[in-house]
Structures are given as structure tokens and as C-alpha cells.
Coordinates of C-alpha atoms in Angstrom, one line a residue:
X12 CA -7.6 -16.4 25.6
X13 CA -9.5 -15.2 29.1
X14 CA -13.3 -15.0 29.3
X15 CA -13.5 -11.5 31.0
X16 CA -15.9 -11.2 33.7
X17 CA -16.9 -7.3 34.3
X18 CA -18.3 -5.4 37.1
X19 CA -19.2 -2.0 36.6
X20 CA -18.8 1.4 39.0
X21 CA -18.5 5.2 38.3
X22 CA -14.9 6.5 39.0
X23 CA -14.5 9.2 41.9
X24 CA -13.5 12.3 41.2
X25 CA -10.0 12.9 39.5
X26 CA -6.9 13.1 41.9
X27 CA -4.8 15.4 41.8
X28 CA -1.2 15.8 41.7
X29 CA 1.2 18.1 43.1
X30 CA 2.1 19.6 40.1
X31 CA -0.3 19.7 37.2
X32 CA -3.4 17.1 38.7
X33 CA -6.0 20.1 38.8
X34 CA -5.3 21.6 35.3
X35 CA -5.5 18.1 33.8
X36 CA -8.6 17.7 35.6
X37 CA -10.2 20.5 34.1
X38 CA -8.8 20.1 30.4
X39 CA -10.0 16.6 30.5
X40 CA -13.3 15.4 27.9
X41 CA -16.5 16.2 30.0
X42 CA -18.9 13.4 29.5
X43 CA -22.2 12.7 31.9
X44 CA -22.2 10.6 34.5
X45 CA -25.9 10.2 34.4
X46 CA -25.6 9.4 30.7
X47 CA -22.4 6.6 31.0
X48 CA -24.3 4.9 33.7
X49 CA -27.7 4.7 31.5
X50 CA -26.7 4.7 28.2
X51 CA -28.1 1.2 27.1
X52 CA -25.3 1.6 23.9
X53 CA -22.6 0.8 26.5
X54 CA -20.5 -2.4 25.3
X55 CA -22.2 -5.7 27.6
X56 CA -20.3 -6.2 30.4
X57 CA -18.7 -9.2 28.8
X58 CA -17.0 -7.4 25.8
X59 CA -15.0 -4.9 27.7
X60 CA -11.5 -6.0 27.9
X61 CA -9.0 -4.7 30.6
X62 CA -5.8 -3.9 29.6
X63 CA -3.6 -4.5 32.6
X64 CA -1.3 -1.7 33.8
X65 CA 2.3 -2.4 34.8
X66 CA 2.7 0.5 36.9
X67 CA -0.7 -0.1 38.3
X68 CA -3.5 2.7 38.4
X69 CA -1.2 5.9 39.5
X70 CA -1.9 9.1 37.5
X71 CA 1.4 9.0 35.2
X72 CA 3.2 11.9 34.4
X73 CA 4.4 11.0 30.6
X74 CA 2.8 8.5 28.4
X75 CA 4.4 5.2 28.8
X76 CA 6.6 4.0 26.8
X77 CA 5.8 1.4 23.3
X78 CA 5.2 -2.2 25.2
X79 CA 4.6 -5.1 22.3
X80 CA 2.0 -6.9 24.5
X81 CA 0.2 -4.1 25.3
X82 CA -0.1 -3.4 21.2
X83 CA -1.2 -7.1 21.2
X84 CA -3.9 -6.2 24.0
X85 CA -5.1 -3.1 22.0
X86 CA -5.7 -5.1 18.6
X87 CA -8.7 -6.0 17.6
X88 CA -11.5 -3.0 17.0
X89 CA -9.2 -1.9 14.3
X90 CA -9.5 -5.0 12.1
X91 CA -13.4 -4.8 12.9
X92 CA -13.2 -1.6 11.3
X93 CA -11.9 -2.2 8.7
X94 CA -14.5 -5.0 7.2
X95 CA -16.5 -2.2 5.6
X96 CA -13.4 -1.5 3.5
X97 CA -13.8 -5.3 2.1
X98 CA -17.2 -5.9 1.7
X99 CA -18.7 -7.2 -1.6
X100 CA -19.9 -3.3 -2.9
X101 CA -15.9 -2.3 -2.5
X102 CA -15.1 -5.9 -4.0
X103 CA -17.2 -5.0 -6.5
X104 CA -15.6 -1.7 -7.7
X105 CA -12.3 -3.2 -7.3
X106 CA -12.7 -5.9 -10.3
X107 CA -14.6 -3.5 -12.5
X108 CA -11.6 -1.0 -11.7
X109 CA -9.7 -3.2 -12.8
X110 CA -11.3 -4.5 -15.8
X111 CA -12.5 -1.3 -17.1
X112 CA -9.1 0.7 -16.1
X113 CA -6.8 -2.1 -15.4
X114 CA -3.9 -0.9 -12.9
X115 CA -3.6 2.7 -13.6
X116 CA -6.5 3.3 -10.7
X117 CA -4.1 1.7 -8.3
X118 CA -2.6 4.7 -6.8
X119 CA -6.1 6.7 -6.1
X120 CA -7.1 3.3 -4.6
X121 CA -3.8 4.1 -2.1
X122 CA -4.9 7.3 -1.4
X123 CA -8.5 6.7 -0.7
X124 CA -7.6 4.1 1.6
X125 CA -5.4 6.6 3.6
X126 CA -8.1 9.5 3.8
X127 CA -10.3 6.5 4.9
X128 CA -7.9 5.8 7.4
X129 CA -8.0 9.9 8.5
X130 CA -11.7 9.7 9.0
X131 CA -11.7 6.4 11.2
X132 CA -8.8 7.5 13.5
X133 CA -10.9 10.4 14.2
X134 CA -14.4 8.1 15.0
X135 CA -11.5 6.0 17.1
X136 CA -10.1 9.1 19.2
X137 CA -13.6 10.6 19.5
X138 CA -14.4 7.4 21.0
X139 CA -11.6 6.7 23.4
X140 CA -11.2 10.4 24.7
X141 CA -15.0 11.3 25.5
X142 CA -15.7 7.1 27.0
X143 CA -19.1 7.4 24.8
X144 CA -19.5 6.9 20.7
X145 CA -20.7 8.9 18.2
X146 CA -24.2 8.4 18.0
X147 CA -24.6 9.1 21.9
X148 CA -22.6 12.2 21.1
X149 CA -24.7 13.7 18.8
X150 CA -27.9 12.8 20.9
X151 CA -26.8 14.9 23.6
X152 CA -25.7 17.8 21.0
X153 CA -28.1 17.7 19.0
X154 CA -31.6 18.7 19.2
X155 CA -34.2 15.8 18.8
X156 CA -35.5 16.5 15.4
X157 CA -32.0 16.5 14.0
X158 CA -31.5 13.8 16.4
X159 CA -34.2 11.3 14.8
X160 CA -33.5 13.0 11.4
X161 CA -29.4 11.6 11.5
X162 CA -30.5 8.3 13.3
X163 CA -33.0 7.6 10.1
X164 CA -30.3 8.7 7.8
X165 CA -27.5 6.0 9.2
X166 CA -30.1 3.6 9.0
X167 CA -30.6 4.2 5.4
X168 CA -27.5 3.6 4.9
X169 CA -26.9 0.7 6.7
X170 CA -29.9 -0.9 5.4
X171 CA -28.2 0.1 1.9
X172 CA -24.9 -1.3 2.6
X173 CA -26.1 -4.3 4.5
X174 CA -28.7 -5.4 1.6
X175 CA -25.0 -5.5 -1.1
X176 CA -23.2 -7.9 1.8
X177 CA -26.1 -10.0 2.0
X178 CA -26.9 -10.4 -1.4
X179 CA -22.7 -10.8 -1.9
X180 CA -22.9 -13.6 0.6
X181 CA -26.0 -15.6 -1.2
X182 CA -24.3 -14.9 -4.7
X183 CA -21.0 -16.7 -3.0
X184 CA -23.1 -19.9 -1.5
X185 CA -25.3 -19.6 -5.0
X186 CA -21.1 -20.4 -6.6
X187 CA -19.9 -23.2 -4.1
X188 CA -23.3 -25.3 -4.0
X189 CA -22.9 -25.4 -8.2
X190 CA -26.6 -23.1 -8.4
X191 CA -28.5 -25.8 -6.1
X192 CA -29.5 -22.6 -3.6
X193 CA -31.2 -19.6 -5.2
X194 CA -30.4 -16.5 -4.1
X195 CA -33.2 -15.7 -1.8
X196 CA -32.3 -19.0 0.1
X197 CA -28.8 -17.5 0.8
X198 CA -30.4 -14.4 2.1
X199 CA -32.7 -16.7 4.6
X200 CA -29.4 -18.4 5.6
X201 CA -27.1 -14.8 5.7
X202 CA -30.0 -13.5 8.1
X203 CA -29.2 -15.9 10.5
X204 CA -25.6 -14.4 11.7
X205 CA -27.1 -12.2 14.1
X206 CA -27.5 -15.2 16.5
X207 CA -24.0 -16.0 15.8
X208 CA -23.1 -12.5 17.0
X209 CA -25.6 -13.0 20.3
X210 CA -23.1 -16.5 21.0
X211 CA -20.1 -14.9 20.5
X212 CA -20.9 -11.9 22.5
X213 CA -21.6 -14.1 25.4
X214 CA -18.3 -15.8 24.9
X215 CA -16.4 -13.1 25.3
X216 CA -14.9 -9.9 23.2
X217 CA -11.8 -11.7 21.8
X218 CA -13.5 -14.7 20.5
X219 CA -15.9 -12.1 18.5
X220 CA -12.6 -10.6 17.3
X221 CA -10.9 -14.1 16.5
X222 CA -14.2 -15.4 14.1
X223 CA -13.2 -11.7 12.3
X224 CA -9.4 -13.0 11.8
X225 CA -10.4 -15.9 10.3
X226 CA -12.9 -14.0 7.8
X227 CA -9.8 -11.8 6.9
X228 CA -7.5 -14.4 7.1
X229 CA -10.1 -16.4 4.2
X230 CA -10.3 -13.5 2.2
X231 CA -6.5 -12.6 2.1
X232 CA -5.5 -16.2 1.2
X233 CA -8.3 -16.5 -1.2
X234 CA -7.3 -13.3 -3.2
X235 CA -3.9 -14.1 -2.5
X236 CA -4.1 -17.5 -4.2
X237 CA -5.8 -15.8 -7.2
X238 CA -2.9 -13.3 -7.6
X239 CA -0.8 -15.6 -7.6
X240 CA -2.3 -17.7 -9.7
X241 CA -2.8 -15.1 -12.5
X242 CA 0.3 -13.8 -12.4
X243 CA -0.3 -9.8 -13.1
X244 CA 2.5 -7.7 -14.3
X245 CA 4.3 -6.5 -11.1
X246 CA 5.7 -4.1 -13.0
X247 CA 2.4 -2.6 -14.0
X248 CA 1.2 -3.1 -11.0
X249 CA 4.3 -0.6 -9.0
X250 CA 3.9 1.7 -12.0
X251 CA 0.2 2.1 -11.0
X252 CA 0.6 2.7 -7.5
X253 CA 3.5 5.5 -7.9
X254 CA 1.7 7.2 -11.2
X255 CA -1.4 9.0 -10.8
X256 CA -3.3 8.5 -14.2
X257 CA -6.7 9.2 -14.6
X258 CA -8.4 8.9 -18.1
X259 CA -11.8 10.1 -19.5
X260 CA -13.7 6.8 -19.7
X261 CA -12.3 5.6 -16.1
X262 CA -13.9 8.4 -14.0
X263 CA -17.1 6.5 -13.2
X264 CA -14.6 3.6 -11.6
X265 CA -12.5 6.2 -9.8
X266 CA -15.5 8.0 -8.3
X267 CA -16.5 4.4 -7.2
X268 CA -12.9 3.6 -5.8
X269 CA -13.0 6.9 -3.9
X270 CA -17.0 6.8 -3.0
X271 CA -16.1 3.3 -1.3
X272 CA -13.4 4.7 1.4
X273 CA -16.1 6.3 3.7
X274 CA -19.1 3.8 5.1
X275 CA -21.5 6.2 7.2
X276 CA -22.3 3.3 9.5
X277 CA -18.6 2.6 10.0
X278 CA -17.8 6.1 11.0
X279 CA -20.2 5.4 14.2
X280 CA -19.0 1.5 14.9
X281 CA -15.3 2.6 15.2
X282 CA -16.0 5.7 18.0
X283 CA -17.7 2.3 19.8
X284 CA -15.8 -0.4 19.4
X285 CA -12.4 1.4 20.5
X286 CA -14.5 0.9 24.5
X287 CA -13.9 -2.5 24.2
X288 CA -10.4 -2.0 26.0
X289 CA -10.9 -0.2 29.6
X290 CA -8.7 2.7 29.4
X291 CA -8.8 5.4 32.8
X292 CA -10.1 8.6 31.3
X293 CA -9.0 10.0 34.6
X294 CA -5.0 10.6 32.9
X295 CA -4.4 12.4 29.8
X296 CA -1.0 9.8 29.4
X297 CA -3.2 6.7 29.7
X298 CA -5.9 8.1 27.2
X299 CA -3.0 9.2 24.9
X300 CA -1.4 5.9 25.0
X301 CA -4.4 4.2 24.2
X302 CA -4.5 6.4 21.3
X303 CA -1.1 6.0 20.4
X304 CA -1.4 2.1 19.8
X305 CA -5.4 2.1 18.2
X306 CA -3.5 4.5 15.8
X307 CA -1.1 1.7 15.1
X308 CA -3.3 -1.2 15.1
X309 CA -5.7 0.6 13.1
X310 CA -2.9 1.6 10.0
X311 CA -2.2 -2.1 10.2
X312 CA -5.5 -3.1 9.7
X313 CA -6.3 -0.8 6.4
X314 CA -3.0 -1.9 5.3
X315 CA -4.2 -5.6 5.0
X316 CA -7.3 -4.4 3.6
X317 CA -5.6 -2.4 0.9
X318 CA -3.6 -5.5 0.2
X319 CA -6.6 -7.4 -0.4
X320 CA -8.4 -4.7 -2.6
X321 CA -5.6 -4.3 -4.4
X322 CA -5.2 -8.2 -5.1
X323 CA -8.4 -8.4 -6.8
X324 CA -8.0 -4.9 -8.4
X325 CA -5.1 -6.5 -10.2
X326 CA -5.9 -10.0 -11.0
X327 CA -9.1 -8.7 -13.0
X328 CA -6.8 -5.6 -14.6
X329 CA -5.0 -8.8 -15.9
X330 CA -7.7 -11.0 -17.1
X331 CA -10.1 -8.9 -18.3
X332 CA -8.3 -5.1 -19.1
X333 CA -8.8 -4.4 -22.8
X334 CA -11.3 -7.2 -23.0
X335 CA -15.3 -7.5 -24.2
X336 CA -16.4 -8.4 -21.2
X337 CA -14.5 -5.1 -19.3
X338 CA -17.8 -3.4 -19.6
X339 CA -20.1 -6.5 -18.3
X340 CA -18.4 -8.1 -15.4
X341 CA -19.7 -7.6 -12.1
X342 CA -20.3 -9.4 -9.0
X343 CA -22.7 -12.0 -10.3
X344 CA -21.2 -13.1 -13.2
X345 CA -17.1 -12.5 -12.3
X346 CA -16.4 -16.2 -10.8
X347 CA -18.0 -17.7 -14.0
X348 CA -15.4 -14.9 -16.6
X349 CA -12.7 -16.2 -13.9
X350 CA -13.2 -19.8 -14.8
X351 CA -13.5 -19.4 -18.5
X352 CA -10.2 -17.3 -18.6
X353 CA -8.3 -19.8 -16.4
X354 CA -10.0 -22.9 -16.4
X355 CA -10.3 -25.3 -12.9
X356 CA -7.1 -27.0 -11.9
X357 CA -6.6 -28.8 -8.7
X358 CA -8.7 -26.0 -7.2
X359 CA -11.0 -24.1 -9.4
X360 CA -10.5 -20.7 -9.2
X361 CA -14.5 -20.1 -9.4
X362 CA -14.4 -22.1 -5.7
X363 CA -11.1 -19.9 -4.3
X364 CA -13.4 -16.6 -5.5
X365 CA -16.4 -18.2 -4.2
X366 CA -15.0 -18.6 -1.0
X367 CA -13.2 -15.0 0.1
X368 CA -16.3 -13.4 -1.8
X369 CA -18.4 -15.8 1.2
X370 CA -16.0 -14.2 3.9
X371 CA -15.9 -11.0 2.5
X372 CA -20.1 -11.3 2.1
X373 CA -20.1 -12.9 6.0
X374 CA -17.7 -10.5 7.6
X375 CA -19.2 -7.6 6.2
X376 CA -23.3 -8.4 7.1
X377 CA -21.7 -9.3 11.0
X378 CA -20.4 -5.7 11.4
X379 CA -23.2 -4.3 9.7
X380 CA -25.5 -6.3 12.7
X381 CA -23.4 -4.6 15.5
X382 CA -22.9 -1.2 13.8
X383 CA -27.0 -1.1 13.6
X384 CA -27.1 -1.7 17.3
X385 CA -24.9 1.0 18.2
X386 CA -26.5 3.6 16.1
X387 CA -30.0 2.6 17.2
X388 CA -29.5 2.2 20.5
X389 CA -27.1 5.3 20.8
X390 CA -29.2 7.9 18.7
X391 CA -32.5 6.8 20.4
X392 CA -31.5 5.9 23.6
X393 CA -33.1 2.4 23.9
X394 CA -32.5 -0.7 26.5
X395 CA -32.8 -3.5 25.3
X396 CA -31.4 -7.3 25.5
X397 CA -28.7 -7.7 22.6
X398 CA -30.2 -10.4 21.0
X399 CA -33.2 -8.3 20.8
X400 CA -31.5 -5.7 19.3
X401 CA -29.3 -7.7 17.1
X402 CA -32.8 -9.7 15.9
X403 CA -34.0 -5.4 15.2
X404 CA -31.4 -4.6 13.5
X405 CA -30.9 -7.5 10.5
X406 CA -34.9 -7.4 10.3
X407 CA -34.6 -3.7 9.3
X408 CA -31.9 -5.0 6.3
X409 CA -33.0 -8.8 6.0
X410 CA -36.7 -7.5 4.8
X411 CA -36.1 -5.5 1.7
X412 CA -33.0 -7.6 0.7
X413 CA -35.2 -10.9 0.5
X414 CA -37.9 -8.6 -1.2
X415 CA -34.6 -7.6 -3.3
X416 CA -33.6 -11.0 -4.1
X417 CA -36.9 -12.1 -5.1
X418 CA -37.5 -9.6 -7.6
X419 CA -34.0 -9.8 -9.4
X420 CA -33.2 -13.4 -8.8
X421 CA -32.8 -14.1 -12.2
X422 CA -31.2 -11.3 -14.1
X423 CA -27.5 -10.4 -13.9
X424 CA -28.2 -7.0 -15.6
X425 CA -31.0 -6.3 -12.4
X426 CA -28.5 -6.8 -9.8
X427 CA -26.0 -4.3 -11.1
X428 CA -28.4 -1.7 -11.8
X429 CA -30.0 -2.8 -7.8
X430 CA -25.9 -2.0 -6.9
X431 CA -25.4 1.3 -8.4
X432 CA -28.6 2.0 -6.6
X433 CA -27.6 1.7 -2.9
X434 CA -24.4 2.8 -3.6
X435 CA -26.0 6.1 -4.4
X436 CA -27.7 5.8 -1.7
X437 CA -25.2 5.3 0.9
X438 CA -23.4 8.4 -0.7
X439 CA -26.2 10.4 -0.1
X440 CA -25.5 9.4 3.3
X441 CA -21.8 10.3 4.0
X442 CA -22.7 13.6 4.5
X443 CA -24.6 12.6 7.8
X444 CA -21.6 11.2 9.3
X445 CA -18.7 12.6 8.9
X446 CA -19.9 16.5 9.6
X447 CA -21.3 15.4 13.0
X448 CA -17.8 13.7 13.6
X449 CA -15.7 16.4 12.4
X450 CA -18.0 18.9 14.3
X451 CA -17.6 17.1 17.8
X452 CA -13.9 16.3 17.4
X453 CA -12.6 19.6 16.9
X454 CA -15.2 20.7 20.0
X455 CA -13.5 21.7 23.5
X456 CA -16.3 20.7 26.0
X457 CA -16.1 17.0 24.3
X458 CA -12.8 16.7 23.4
X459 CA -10.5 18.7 26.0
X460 CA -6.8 18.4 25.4
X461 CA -7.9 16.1 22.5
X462 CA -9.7 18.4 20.5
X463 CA -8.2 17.8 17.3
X464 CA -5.7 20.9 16.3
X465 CA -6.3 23.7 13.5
X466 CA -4.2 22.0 10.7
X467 CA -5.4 18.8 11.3
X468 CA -8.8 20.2 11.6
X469 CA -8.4 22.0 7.6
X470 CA -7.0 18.5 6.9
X471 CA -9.9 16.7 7.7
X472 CA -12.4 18.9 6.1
X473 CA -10.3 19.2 3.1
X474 CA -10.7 15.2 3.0
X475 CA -14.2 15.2 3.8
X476 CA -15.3 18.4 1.5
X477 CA -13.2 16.1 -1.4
X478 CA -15.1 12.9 -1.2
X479 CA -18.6 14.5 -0.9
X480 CA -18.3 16.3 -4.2
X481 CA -16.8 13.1 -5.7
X482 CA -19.8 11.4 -4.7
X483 CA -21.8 14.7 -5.3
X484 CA -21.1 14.0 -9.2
X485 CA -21.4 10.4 -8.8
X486 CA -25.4 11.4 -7.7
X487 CA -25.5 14.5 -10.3
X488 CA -24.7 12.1 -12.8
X489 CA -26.9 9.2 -11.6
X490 CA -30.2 11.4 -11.5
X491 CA -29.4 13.3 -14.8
X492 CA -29.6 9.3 -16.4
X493 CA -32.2 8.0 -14.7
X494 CA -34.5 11.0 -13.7
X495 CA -37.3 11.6 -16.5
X496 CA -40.2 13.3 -16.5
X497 CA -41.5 17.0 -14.9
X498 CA -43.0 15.8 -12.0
X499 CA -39.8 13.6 -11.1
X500 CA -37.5 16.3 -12.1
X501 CA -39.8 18.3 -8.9
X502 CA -39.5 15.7 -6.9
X503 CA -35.4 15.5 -7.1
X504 CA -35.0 19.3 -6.8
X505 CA -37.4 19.5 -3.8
X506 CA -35.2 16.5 -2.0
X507 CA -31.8 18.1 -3.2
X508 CA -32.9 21.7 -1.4
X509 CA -34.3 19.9 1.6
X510 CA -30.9 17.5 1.4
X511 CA -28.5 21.0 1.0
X512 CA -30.4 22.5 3.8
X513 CA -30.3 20.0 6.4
X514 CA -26.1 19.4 5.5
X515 CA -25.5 23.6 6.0
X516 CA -27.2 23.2 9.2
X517 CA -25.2 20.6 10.5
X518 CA -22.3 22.5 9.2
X519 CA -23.2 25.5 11.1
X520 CA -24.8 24.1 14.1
X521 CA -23.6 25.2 17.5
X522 CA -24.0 23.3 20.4
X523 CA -25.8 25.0 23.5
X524 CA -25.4 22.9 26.1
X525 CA -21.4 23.0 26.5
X526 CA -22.2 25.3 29.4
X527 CA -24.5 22.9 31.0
X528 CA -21.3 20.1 30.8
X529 CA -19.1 22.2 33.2
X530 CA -20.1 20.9 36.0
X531 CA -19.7 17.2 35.1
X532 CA -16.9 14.5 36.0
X533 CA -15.9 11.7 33.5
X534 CA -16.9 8.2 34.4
X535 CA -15.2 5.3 33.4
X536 CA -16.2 1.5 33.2
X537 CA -14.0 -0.9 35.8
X538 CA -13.4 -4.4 35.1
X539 CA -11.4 -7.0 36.2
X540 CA -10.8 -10.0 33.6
X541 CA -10.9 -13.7 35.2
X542 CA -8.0 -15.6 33.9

């Protein structure tokens, strides 16, 4: 691997060819120049990696053809991504799928993952097509009250989701040290990743992304060995993929397995980490061939991380399916039902779930750190040193999950109530991503020639309409079993209007200011990487 060194400048204006240079030039994304230069979210200089050209820097007239090295170069922000489709909350609703519903959830699992996949290559050609993420899109469209209103919202759900990986990752060190560390001491040592990140950032982009292969590497053997160890029907298991089955008492696990696909704070991470390759925005063939292969890389990615879901899916459809404790499991207590059904061995399989529920748990609060410094930095428009903002960001998290920690430290029964919690309220949240990305990718004055097209447009919303109302009845039902009493009955309508309100208006909200965008060039980042 090369340590990339990075010097920055803003491009001249676009050069023309003979033929079609000047319509190019005025179907290209429009993004400010006075925003690229001061945006503090811009990736440091040392995690921007240049992706060499062949042909050199010409304006081409076709997009190039499929090159193996250059898919090699292009890898990376795809498995990133795809972390928040294995952190501990998914884990989670994979072994209770599979306890409570066994394997017949397997093919909705499939499908979520795909419309997953829909929403993140959308985030990813947001990203490389206008040079700027999502969260500094939506500043500049937006007006600042809905600005500070969708910054608070990703936050809520990032504190939501990061408080399950943390408390996944002290639950896995509370299994390998035997119960020596309490909980609340593996929060102390979770919260301590965010230097790792400032180290790694410094060392470059690709050893960043190589400490993310290993995590996924962990987990995939770990779960792997478990499978195999087990032994699940594989012909259950084929049978469950192909047949969509879908019974009365497994609906609360499917709406989990479909509520899981879509991570608000992984919607905005993808549109940013896609400009850690240096692309020129300048040709519509480079920016589509950049496309081409994050498109690739990124199916590859959600393909391993299907794997893995769909490993522990099926080892606890196998060991616990039909059981007494189906109903009970959950992330506390599974290693300790996995021992007693299948006993230690030459490696314990409580250790082996210990272990990719650690990476999964580690993997998971690391992304979480760097998608909170994008979506801080981008909605608000902050400078700041990274460490600083990485120290921000896990502060906002590490505070209420050591509060968490020390008030259900010692009951299972807490802990999964705690989860069902924050996964409603990073439910509520989806709403507050995915319009604003749907809205701006299928807008001209961002998107040019890469506005996405009508049918792929209905698509998209079709996908998006479908897991809100799935996790519209996962919240319906939550608040009609917990909510009692008049005055909390007020207190839910009042936020519901105020909730419905705020998610029409994003719905119908209009940008002004494509007018005022006209007149702007694209700028582009320049590096050069010291071998």
C-alpha cells in the first residue's frame, strides 16, 4: 500500500471538444466552487486516493472499458458501507428471526438487502456526480430551520444506533473475559475507537479501509465457523430463500428484518465516502465509470454482508426454532443458549460468537464515529481538526450509552426492552434521510445527465414509501403497547402531526436556488499519491 500525499486546487473551467465538449459542459452537476473549497466536511487531504488514468487526463469520448485493477482501486467505501448492515441491532434481529421464525424469513431478508442496496447506490451516485455529500447538499437546498431540524434528526439516530454497537461491543468483551468486565467498563473501553480512527486517518485512506477487512473478515469466519459447526438443513435453508412465507406470529421479526435495511446515518456516510477516490467531474465518461465500478464493488460488499446475516439467521433457526427459549433469546443471553445447545469443544462456540459479535460491535461504533462527523460537519458547516470532531461525535453517543449501561447493567429483560427502543427510534428517523436523497437525486441543477430517470425514480419511491410504512406499523404498534394514560396519548398525537407535517414538507419542498447555481463551475479535488 502507498501513503497518499494530497495537494489541493480548483479545476479550470471545462474544455471543450470539437464535437459535444460545450453540451457536456452545460449538462454537467453544478456544484459551488466557493462551497468545495470551504466545506470543512471535505475528506482530509490524506484520505483522498487517486485513481491513476491510463489514458491520462484527456476528456474521453466513451467510458472506458472494465479494467480489474482499476475495480481493485475503487474498492473500499463500499465495504464501509456496508457495516451498518452487520452491526449488533441487525445481528440481533437476525437470531431472533431465526429462532422465532426459523428459515422461512430468509427470502425477505434477500430482498431487504437488495432494496438496501437501491437506496445506497443512490447516496453513492449522489456523491460521486455532484463532488459534495448529502448533508452539504441539503444545507445548500434547504432552508436553515429545516436545515438544523434534519441535522438534529440524523443525530438522533446516530446516537440511537451507535448506543446498540456500543453496548454490542461491551456485551462481546463482557463474553471473552468470562464476566470479569461489566458492561459499563466495555463502554469506557468502546469509547476509545475514535482515536483509533484519528491514527488511521493520518496513516492513510487504505489502511482505514484494511482495519474494516479484517472486522469483516472476523465476523465472516466467526459466523462461518458457527454454521458450520451447527450444521443447518441446507435444504431448509434454499427453500427459504426461494419461498416467500410469511406467518401471523412472525410479522414483528419480519418488520425488524426489513426495518434493519435502511440506517439514516448510513444513507449520508456512503454520498461521502465514495470522494475518497479522485474522479474528474469535468467528463461525464470518467464520472460514469466511476459509477460503473462503486456499483460493482458496492453489490459485492452487501453480498458478503447478506452472507453473514444469513449465517447467523440460520444457525439460530436450527438450534433454537420450535424451542422455549425462541421467545427469550436476544443479544445478551444468545452466546450462553449457544453453549448450552452445543457445548465447548476445542473452541467454545460461546468464544467464536463472542468474537464476530466484538467485530461486528467494533466495526459498527468506527463508522458510526465517521458518519457523525460528516453529518455534523456537513449540515452545520463547521471547521474543525478531525480528532476534535471525532472526540464530538462519540461524546454525543458515549454519554447516554454509559448512562444506558449503568442503569440496565444487570437485567437481560432491560436491555431488550432498551433495543426495541432505539430501534424505534432510528425508524422514526428513516424518513429524514432517504426523502432528502431521493429529492436531490432525481433534481437537474444537482444531478445533470445523472439525475436519476422516471422509472428508476417510481422504483425508488416505491422502495422507500414500502419500508416507511413497515416501520410505520412497527411504531403504530410500539406506542399502542407502551403508550398509557390521556396526557401521554396528547403527547404522542401532538409529535405524530408535527412528525407528518415536517415529512409532507420535505416531500413537497422545492428548491429556489437552482437558478442561483447556473452560473457555477464544478471543482474537483487534485491529488497526486507518493509511491
Amino acid at each position: 500500500m502507498t501513503d497518499p500525499t494530497v495537494s489541493r486546487q480548483v479545476n479550470s473551467p471545462l474544455k471543450r471538444n470539437e464535437s459535444n465538449g460545450e453540451f457536456k459542459r452545460l449538462l454537467l452537476p453544478e456544484t459551488s466552487q466557493q462551497d468545495s473549497l470551504e466545506s470543512p466536511a471535505d475528506l482530509p487531504e490524506n484520505q483522498v486516493l487517486t485513481i491513476e488514468e491510463e489514458d491520462g487526463e484527456k476528456t474521453l469520448d466513451s467510458v472506458p472499458p472494465f479494467s480489474w485493477s482499476k475495480l481493485w482501486k475503487f474498492t473500499g467505501p463500499g465495504f464501509l458501507m456496508s457495516i451498518a448492515f452487520l452491526d449488533p441491532g441487525n445481528i440481533e434481529g437476525d437470531l431472533q428471526a431465526g429462532a422465532v421464525a426459523g428459515y422461512s424469513l430468509l427470502w425477505l431478508l434477500l430482498w431487504a438487502t437488495l432494496m438496501g442496496l437501491l437506496m445506497q447506490l443512490l447516496s453513492a451516485r449522489i456523491g460521486v456526480a455532484t463532488g459534495r455529500h448529502l448533508a452539504e447538499i441539503c444545507r445548500s437546498e434547504y432552508p436553515s430551520w429545516a436545515r438544523i431540524l434534519l441535522w438534529f434528526m440524523a443525530e438522533v439516530a446516530l446516537i440511537g444506533a451507535d448506543i446498540q454497537e456500543v453496548i454490542g461491543s461491551a456485551i462481546a468483551l463482557q463474553i471473552l473475559t468470562r464476566g470479569f468486565l461489566p458492561i459499563w467498563a466495555g463502554v469506557i473501553i468502546t469509547s476509545f475507537d475514535c482515536f483509533l480512527i484519528s491514527y488511521l486517518e493520518k496513516c492513510g485512506m487504505r489502511k482505514l479501509e484494511g482495519l474494516f477487512a479484517v472486522l469483516i473478515a472476523t465476523m465472516a469466519l466467526s459466523f462461518a465457523w458457527m454454521f458450520n459447526e451447527t450444521k443447518p438443513s441446507g435444504e431448509e435453508l434454499i427453500i427459504g430463500i426461494i419461498v416467500p412465507k410469511l406467518g401471523s406470529k412472525t410479522i414483528r421479526q419480519a418488520v425488524g428484518v426489513v426495518g434493519c435495511v435502511i440506517t439514516p446515518h448510513n444513507v449520508f456516510l456512503h454520498s461521502a465516502l465514495v470522494q475518497s477516490r479522485k474522479t474528474n467531474p469535468k467528463d461525464i465518461n470518467r464520472v460514469q465509470e466511476a459509477l460503473n465500478y462503486y456499483n460493482i464493488e458496492s453489490t459485492a460488499a452487501l453480498f458478503v454482508s447478506f452472507m453473514i446475516n444469513l449465517f447467523v439467521t440460520a444457525v439460530f433457526a436450527k438450534g433454537f426454532y420450535g424451542t422455549k427459549q425462541a421467545d427469550s433469546i436476544g443479544l445478551v443471553n444468545a452466546g450462553h443458549y449457544l453453549q448450552e445447545k452445543y457445548g465447548g469443544g476445542v473452541f467454545p462456540i460461546l468464544y467464536i460468537w463472542g468474537i464476530g459479535l466484538l467485530a461486528a460491535g467494533q466495526s459498527s461504533t468506527i463508522t458510526g464515529t465517521y458518519a457523525g462527523q460528516f453529518i455534523m460537519e456537513g449540515f452545520l458547516d463547521l471547521q474543525m481538526e478531525q480528532w476534535l470532531s471525532a472526540f464530538i461525535t462519540r461524546s454525543f453517543a458515549i454519554v447516554p450509552t454509559m448512562v444506558v449501561a449503568l442503569m440496565f447493567n444487570t437485567s437481560e429483560g432491560s436491555l431488550d426492552v432498551l433495543n426495541e427502543w432505539l430501534n424505534i427510534l432510528q425508524s422514526m428517523q428513516i424518513p429524514f434521510a432517504v426523502i432528502p436523497l431521493l429529492t436531490m437525486v432525481s433534481k437537474e441543477h444537482i444531478m445533470g445527465v445523472f439525475k436519476i430517470g422516471p422509472s428508476l425514480e417510481k422504483l425508488a419511491w416505491t422502495v422507500a414509501v414500502f419500508v416507511m410504512m413497515i416501520n410505520g406499523y412497527l411504531l403504530l404498534d410500539f406506542f399502542m403497547a407502551e403508550a398509557n394514560g390521556v396526557f401521554v396519548g396528547l403527547l404522542v398525537f401532538a409529535g405524530v402531526i408535527g412528525y407528518i407535517s415536517f415529512i409532507i414538507y420535505l416531500v413537497s419542498y422545492r428548491s429556489s436556488q437552482s437558478s442561483s447555481w447556473s452560473s457555477l463551475e464544478m471543482s474537483q479535488r487534485v491529488v497526486s499519491t507518493e509511491t
